[in-house]
Coordinates of C-alpha atoms and ligand atoms in Angstrom, one line a residue:
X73 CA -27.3 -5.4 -70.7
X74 CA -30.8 -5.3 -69.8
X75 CA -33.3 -2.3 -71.0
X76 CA -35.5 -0.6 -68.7
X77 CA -38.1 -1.3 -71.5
X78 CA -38.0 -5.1 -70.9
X79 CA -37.9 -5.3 -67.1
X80 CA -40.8 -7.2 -65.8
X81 CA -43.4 -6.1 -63.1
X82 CA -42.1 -6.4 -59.9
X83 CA -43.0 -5.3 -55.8
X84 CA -40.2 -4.1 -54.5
X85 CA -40.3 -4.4 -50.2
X86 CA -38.0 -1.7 -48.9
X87 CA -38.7 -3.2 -45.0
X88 CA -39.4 -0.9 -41.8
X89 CA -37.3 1.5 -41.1
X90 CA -36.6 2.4 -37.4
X91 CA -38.1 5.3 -35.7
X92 CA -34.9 7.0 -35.8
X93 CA -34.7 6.0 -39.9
X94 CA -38.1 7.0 -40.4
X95 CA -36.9 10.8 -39.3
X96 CA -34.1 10.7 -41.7
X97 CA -36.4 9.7 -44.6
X98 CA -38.8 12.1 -44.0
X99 CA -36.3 15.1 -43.0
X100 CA -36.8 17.9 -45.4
X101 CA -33.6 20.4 -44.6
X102 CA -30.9 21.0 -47.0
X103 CA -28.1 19.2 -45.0
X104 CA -29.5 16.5 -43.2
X105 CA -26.9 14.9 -40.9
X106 CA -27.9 11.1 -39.7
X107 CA -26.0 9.1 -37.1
X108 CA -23.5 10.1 -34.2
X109 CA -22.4 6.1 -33.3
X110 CA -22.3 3.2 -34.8
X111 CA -24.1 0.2 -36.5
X112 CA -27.1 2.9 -36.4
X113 CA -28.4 1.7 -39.4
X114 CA -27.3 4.3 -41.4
X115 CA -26.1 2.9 -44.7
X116 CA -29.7 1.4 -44.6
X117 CA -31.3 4.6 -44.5
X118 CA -29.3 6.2 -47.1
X119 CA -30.2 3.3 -49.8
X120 CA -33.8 3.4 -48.7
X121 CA -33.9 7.2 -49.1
X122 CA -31.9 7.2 -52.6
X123 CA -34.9 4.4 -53.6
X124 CA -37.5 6.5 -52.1
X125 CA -36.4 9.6 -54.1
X126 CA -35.3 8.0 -57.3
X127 CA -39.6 7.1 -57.2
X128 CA -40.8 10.1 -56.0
X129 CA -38.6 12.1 -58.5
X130 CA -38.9 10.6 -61.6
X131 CA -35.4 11.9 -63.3
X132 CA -33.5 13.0 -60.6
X133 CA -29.6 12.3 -60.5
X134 CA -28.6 11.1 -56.9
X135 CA -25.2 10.6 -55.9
X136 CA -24.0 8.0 -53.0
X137 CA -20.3 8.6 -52.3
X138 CA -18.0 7.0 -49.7
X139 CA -14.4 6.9 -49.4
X140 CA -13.3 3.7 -51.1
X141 CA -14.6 1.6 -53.5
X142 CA -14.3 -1.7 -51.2
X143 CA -16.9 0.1 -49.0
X144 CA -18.7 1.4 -51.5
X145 CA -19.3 -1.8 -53.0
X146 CA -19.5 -3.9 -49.2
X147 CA -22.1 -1.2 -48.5
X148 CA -24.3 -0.4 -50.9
X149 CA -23.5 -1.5 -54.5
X150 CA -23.7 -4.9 -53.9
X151 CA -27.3 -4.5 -51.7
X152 CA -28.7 -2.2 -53.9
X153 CA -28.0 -4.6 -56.8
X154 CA -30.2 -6.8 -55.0
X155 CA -33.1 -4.8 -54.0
X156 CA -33.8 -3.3 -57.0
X157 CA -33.1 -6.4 -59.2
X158 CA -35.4 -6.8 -62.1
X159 CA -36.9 -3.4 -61.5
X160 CA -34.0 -0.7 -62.1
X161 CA -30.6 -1.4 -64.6
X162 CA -26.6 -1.4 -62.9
X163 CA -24.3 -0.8 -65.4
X164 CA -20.5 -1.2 -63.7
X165 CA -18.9 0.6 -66.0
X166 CA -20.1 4.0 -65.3
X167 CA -21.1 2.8 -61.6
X168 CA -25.0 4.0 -62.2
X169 CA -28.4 2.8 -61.7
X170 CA -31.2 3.9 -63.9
X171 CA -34.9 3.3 -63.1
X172 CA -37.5 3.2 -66.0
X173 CA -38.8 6.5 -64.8
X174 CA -35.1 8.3 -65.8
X175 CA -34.1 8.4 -62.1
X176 CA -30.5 7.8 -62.1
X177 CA -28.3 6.8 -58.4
X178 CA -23.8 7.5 -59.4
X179 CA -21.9 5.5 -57.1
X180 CA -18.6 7.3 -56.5
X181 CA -15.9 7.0 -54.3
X182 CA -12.7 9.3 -53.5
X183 CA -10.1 7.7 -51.4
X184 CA -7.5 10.1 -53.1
X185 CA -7.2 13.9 -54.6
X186 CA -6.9 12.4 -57.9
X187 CA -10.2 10.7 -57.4
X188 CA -11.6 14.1 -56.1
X189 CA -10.8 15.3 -59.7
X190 CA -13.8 13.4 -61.2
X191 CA -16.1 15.3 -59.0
X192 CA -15.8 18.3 -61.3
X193 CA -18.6 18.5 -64.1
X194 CA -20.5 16.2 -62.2
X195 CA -23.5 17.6 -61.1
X196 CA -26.6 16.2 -59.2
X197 CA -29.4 17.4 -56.9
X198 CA -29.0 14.7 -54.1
X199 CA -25.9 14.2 -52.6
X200 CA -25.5 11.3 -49.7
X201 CA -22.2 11.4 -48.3
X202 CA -21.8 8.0 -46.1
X203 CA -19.3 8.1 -43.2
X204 CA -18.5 11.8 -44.0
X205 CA -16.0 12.0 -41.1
X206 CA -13.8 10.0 -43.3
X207 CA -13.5 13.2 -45.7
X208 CA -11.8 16.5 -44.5
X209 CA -13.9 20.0 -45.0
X210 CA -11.9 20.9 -48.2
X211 CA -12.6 17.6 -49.9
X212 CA -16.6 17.5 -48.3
X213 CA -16.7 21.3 -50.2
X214 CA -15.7 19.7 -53.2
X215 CA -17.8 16.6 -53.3
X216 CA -20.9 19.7 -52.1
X217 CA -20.1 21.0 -55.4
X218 CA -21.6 18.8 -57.2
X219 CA -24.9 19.7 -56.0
X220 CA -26.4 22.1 -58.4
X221 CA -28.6 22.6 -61.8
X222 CA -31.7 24.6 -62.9
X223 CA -34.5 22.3 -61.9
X224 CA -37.5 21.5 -59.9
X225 CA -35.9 18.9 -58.3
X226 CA -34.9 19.0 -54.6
X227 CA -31.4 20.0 -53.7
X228 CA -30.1 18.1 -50.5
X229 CA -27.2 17.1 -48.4
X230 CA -27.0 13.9 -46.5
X231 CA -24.1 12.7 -44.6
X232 CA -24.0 10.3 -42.1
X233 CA -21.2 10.1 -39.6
X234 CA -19.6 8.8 -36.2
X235 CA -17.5 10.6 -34.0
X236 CA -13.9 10.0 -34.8
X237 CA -12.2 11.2 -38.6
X238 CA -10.6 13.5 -39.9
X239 CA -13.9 15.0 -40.6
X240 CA -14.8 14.9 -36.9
X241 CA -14.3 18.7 -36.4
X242 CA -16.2 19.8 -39.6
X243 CA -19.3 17.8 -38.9
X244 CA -19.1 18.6 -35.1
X245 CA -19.3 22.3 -36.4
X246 CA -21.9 22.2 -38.5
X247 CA -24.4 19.5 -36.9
X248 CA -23.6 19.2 -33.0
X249 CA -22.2 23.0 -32.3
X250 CA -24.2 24.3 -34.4
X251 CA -21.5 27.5 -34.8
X252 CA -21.6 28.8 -38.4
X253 CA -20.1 30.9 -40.1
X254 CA -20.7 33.1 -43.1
X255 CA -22.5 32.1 -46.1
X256 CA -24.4 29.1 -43.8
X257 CA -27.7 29.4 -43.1
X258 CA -28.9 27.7 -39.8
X259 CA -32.0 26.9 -40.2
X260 CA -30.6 24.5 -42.9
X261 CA -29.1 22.3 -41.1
X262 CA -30.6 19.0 -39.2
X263 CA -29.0 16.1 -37.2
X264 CA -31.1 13.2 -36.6
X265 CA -28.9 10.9 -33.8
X266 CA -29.3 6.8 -34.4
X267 CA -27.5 4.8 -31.8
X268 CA -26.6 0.9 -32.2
X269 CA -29.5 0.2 -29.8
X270 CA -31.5 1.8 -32.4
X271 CA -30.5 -0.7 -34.7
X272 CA -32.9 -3.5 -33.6
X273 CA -31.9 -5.8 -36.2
X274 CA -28.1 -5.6 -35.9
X275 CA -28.9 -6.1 -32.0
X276 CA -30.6 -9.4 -32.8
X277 CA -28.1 -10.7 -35.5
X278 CA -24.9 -9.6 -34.0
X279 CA -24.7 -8.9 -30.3
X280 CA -21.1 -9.5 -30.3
X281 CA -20.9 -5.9 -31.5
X282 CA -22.4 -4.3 -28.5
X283 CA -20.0 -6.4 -26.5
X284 CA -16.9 -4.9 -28.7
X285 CA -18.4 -1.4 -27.7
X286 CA -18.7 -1.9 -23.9
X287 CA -15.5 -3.3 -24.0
X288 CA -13.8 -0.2 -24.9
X289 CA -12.3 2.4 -22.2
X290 CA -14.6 5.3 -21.2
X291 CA -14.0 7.7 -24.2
X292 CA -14.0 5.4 -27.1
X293 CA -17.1 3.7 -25.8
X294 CA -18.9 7.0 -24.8
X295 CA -18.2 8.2 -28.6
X296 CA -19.0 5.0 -30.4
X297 CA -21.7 3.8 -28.2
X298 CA -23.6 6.9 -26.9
X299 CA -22.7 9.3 -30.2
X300 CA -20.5 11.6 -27.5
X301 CA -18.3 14.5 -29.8
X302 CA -16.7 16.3 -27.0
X303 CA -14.4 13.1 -25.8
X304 CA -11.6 13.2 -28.1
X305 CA -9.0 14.8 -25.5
X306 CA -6.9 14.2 -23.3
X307 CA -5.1 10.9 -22.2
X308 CA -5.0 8.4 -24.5
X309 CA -4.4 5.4 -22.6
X310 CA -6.8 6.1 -20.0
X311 CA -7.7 3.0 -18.9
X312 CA -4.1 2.4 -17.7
X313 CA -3.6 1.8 -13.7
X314 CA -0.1 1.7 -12.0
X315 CA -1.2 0.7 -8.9
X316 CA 1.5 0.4 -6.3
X317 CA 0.5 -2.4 -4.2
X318 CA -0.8 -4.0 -7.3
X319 CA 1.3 -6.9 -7.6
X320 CA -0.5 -8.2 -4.1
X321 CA -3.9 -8.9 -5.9
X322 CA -3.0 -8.1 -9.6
X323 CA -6.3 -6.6 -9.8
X324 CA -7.5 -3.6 -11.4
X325 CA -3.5 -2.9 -12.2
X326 CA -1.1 -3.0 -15.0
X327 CA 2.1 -2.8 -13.4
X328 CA 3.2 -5.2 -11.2
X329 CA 6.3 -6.9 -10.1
X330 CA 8.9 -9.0 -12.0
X331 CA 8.4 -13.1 -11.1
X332 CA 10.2 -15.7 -12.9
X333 CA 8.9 -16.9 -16.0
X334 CA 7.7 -20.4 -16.4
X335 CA 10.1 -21.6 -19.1
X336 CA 7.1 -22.9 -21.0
X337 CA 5.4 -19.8 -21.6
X338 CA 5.8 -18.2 -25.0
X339 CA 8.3 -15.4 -26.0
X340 CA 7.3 -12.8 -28.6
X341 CA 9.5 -9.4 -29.3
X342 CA 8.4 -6.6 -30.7
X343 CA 10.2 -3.9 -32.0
X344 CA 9.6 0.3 -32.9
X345 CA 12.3 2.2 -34.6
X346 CA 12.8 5.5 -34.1
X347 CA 15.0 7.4 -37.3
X348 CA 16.7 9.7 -35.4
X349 CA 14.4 9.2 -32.3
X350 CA 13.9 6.5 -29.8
X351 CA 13.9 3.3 -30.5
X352 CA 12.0 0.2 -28.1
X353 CA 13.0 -2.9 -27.7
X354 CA 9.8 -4.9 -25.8
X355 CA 10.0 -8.9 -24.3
X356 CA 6.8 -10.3 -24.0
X357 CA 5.5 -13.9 -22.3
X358 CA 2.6 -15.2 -22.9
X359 CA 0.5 -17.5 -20.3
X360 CA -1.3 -20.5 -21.0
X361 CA -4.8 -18.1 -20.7
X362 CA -3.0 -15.9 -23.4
X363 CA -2.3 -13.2 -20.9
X364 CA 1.0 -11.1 -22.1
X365 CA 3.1 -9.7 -19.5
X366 CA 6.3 -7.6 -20.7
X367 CA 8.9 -8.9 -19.2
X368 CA 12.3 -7.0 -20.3
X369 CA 12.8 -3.8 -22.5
X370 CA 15.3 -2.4 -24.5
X371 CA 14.9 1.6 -24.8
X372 CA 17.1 4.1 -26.2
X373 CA 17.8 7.2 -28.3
X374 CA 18.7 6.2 -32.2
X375 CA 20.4 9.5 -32.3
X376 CA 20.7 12.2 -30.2
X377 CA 21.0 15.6 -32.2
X378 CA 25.3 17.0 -31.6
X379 CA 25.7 14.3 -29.8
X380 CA 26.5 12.0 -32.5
X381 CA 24.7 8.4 -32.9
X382 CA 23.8 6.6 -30.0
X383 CA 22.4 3.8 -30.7
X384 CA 23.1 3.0 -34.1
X385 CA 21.3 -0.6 -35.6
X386 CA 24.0 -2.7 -35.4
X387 CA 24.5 -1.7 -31.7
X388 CA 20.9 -1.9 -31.2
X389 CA 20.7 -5.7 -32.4
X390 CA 23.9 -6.9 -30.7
X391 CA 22.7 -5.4 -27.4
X392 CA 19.3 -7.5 -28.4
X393 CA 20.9 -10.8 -29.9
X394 CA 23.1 -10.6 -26.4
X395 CA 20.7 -10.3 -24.3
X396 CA 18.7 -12.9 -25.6
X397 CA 21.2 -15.7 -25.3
X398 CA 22.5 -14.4 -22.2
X399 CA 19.0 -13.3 -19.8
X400 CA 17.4 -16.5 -18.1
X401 CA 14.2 -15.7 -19.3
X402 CA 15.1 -15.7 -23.0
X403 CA 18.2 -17.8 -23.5
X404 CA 17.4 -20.9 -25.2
X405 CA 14.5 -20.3 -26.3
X406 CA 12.6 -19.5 -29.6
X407 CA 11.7 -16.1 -30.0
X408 CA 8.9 -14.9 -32.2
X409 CA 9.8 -10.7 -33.4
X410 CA 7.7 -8.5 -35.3
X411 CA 8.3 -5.1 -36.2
X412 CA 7.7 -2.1 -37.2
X413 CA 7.3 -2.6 -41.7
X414 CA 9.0 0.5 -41.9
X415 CA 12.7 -1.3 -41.3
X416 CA 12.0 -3.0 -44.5
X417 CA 12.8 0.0 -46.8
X418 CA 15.5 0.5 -48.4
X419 CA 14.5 3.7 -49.8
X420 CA 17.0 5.9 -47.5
X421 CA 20.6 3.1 -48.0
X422 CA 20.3 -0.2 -46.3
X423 CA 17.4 -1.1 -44.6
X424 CA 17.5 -1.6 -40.9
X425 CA 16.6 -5.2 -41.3
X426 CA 19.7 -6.1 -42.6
X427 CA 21.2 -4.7 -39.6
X428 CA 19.1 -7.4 -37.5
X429 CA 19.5 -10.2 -39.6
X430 CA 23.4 -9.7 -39.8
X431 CA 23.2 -9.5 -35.5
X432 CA 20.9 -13.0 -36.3
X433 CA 17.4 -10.9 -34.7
X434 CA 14.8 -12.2 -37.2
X435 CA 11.4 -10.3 -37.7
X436 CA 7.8 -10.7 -39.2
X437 CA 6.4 -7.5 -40.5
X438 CA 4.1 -5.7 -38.2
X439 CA 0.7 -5.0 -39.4
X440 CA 0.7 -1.5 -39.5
X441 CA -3.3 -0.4 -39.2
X442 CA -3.3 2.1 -36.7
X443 CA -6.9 2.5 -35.5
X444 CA -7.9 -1.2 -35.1
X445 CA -3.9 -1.8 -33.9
X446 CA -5.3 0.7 -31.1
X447 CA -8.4 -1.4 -30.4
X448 CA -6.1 -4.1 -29.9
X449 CA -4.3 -2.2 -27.1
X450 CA -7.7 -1.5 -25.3
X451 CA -9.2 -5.0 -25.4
X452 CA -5.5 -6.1 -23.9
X453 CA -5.6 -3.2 -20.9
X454 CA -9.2 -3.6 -20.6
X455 CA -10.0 -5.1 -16.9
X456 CA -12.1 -8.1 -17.2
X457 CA -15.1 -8.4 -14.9
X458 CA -12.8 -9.9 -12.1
X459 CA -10.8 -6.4 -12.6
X460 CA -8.0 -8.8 -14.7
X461 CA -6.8 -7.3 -17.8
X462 CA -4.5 -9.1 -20.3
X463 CA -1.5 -7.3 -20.1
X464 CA 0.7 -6.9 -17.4
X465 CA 4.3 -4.5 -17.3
X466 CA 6.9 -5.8 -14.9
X467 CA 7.8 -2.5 -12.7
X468 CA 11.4 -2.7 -14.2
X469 CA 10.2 -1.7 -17.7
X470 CA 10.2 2.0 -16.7
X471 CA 9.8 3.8 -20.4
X472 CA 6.7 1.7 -20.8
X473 CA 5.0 2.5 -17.7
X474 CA 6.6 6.5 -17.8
X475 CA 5.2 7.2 -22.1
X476 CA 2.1 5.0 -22.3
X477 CA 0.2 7.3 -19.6
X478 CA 1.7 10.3 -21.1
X479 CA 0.5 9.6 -24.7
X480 CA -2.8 12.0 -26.0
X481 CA -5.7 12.4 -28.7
X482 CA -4.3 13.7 -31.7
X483 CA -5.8 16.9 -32.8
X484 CA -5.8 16.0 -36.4
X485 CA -7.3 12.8 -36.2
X486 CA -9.4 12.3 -33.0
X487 CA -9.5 8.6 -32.4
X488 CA -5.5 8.4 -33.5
X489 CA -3.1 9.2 -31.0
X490 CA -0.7 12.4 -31.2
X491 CA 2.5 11.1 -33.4
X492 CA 4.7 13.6 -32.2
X493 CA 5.1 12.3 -28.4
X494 CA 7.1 9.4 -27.0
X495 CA 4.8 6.8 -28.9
X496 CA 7.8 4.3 -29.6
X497 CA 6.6 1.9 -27.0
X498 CA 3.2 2.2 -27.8
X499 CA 4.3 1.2 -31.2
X500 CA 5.3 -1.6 -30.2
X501 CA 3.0 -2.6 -28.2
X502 CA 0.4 -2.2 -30.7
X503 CA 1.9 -4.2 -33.4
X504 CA 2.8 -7.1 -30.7
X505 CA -1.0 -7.3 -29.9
X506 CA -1.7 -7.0 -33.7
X507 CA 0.5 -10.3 -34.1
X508 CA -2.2 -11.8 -31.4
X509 CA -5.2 -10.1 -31.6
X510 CA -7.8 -11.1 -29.1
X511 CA -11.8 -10.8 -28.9
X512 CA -13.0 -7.8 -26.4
X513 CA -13.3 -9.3 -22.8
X514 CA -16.3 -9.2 -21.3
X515 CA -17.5 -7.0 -19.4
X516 CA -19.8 -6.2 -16.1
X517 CA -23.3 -5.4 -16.4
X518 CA -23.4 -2.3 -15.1
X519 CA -21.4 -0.6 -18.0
X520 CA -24.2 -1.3 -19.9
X521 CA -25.3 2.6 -20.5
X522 CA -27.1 2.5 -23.4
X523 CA -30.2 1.9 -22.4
X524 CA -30.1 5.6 -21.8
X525 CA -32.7 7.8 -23.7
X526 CA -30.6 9.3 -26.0
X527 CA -33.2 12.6 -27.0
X528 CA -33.2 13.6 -22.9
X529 CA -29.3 14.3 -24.1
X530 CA -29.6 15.8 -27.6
X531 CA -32.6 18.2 -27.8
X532 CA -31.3 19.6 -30.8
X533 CA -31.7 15.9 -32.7
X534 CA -34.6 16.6 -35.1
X535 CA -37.6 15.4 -33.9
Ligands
ADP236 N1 -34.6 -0.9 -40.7 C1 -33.8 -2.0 -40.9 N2 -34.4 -3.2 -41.2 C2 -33.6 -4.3 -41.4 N3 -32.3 -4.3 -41.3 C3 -31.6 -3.2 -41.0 C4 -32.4 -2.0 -40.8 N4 -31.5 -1.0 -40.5 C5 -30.3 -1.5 -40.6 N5 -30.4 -2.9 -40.8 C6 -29.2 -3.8 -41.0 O1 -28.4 -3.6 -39.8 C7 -27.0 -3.8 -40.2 C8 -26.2 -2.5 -39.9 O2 -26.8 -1.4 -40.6 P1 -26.0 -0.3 -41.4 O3 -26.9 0.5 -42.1 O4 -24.9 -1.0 -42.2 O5 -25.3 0.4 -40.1 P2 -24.3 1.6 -40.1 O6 -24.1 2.1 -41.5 O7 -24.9 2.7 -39.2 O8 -23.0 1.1 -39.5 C9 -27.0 -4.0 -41.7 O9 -27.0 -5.4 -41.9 C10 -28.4 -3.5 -42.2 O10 -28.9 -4.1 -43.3
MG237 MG1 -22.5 2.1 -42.7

């Protein structure tokens, strides 16, 4: 290990921060919130600030924290490393830097409550909490307690955020409602809004990442792109169109009618199970463009409470293995399933897979992610700038078209959809699109509305 005795003189070059940046660094209040979208440049601005105030301060103890450790590392262990190479010490083991002057920077992460136990006893007077919508109130209060001490040394709050988290109602609270309550003193709170168009250098590197955000329906893209807070209600799926006279043009619809299906195209099946609950069953072909139409659907209730089992597994997979020799579409051909990983375990008597593979209906495990699962979804219903999207429902696949409309936000967390509805289908639908995930489609102009001026919006931003 090197000793802060023996490093050599060095410059180190922070860069420029952004104007938006450059009010974060300078903000003085005791809970600075910094963001409101993403790719604002706001894990930049947190390592510059620690930097800034590790120099300024000599001895302070600042703490970065972020959910898991992957990030924590991807984010800033791994760049601050870098920038202060030769001029301050990282020792992994205890996760800290030290700087000649006695300025120390913890790097901590909490991605469970037993992680939140190593919280207590710390104590340091700056506190960034990156991405603090990830982190619910009770575990932000308890990571806040770490801020404390008898000493000269400022005591501060940062957090940066998006809209979206579990967090997403605390830090709408505190930094966008501005509603407190007692014990919280107003006049300590600030929230500085950086947009992705702020981030002139991740505009010129990576473009492709404005695209992704235009290309999502009106409330994800008005949260991600323009920093919205207030758009996480309502329909879920509300870029869905069931257009009756659709199938004439096929534009700017979902739903359309049944044709027959070139026997070339490619079949994938998809599969939700329901314990207790409905259960679907979805056909897919796929196009020589990649475009997925769902062709045929299996629905029904696993069990239906006095009623006695329904449908149970070995009913459901006969039905499926039958109609898949026996439809015109499907007999013959190979069939590529995936499902939902939960039939895998065994934990409550035989697994529902066994089920399937004794009825010869053969599965790949579903990848399970949920949020980027649910991007998947958009950038399939998204209309292309033709008004084509890349999914189609045949007309005949009524639970489909009836639940997917129906489906809302969750409460608990906003970008998620509300579990307790009729979400089997859009289950399956999501791990079917995360067995062929596709890039965004791109979109028209016009949807560009970033080029807004964000402040005429948010008076309240610190300026
Ligand atoms: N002022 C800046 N100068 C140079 N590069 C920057 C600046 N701000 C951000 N970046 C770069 O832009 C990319 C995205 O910034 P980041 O801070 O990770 O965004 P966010 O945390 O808001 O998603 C990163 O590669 C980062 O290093
Ligand atoms: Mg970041």
């Amino acid at each position: 290990m090197q000793n802060n005795a023996d490093l050599p003189v060095k410059t180190l070059y922070l860069g420029e921060p952004n104007p938006r940046q450059a009010l974060f660094l300078m903000d003085k209040h005791k809970y600075v919130a910094f963001g409101g979208a993403r790719g604002g440049g706001k894990s930049w601005a947190v390592r510059v600030k620690a930097v800034l105030l590790s120099y300024r301060y000599p001895g302070i103890k600042i703490m970065i924290v972020r959910r898991t450790y992957p990030e924590l590392r991807s984010n800033h262990i791994n760049q601050m490393k870098e920038l202060l190479s030769g001029l301050a010490v990282y020792k992994d083991s205890t996760k800290e830097i030290t700087f000649p002057n006695g300025s120390v920077i913890l790097f901590r992460y909490a991605q469970n409550e037993k992680d939140m136990d190593k919280y207590q006893g710390t104590e340091v007077d700056v506190l960034f909490v990156d991405e603090a919508t990830q982190f619910t109130e009770e575990q932000f209060n308890r990571i806040k307690a770490c801020v404390r001490g008898v000493n000269n040394f400022p005591k501060r709050i940062y957090l940066t955020c998006n809209p979206g988290g579990v967090g997403h109602g605390f830090v709408k609270r505190l930094f966008v409602d501005k509603k407190y309550t007692i014990g919280e003193i107003p006049e300590e709170y600030s929230f500085i809004r950086s947009l992705v168009t702020d981030n002139k250098a991740l505009m010129k590197t990576n473009p492709d990442y404005i695209r992704q955000l235009e290309a999502l329906p009106p409330k994800l893209r008005k949260a991600w792109l323009e920093g919205d807070w207030n758009i996480f209600e309502g329909q879920f799926f509300e870029e869905f169109r069931d257009i009756p006279d659709g199938y004439i043009t096929r534009q700017f619809t979902h739903v359309i009618e049944p044709f027959d299906i070139p026997r070339e195209w490619t079949i994938y099946r998809s599969f939700d199970f329901g314990y207790g609950k409905p259960f679907s069953c979805d056909w897919w072909a796929v196009d020589y463009d990649g475009r997925a139409y769902l062709i045929l659907q299996l629905y029904g209730c696993t069990d239906i409470p006095n009623e006695g089992v329904k449908w149970h597994p070995d009913r459901i997979f006969s039905e499926i293995h039958r109609i898949e020799t026996e439809h015109k579409w499907l007999k013959g051909k190979q069939i590529f399933g995936v499902a939902d990983p939960s039939i895998w375990d065994a934990s409550r008597g035989e697994a529902i897979i066994e089920a399937a593979d004794r009825n010869f209906v053969y599965f790949d495990k579903g990848d399970n992610k949920r949020l980027p699962g649910w991007m998947q979804c958009h950038y399939r219903l998204a209309f292309d700038e033709n008004g084509y999207p890349m999914v189609y429902f045949f007309n005949t696949c009524t639970a489909a078209i009836r639940t997917l409309p129906l489906l809302q936000f969750s409460e608990r967390i906003p970008e998620d959809l509300n579990t307790e509805q009729e979400d089997h289908f859009a289950d399956s639908f999501r791990y079917f699109c995360m067995s062929r995930p596709i890039a965004p489609p791109k979109q028209k102009e016009s949807k560009r509305l970033y080029d807004k001026d964000p402040l005429n919006l948010y008076h309240y931003a610190a300026v």
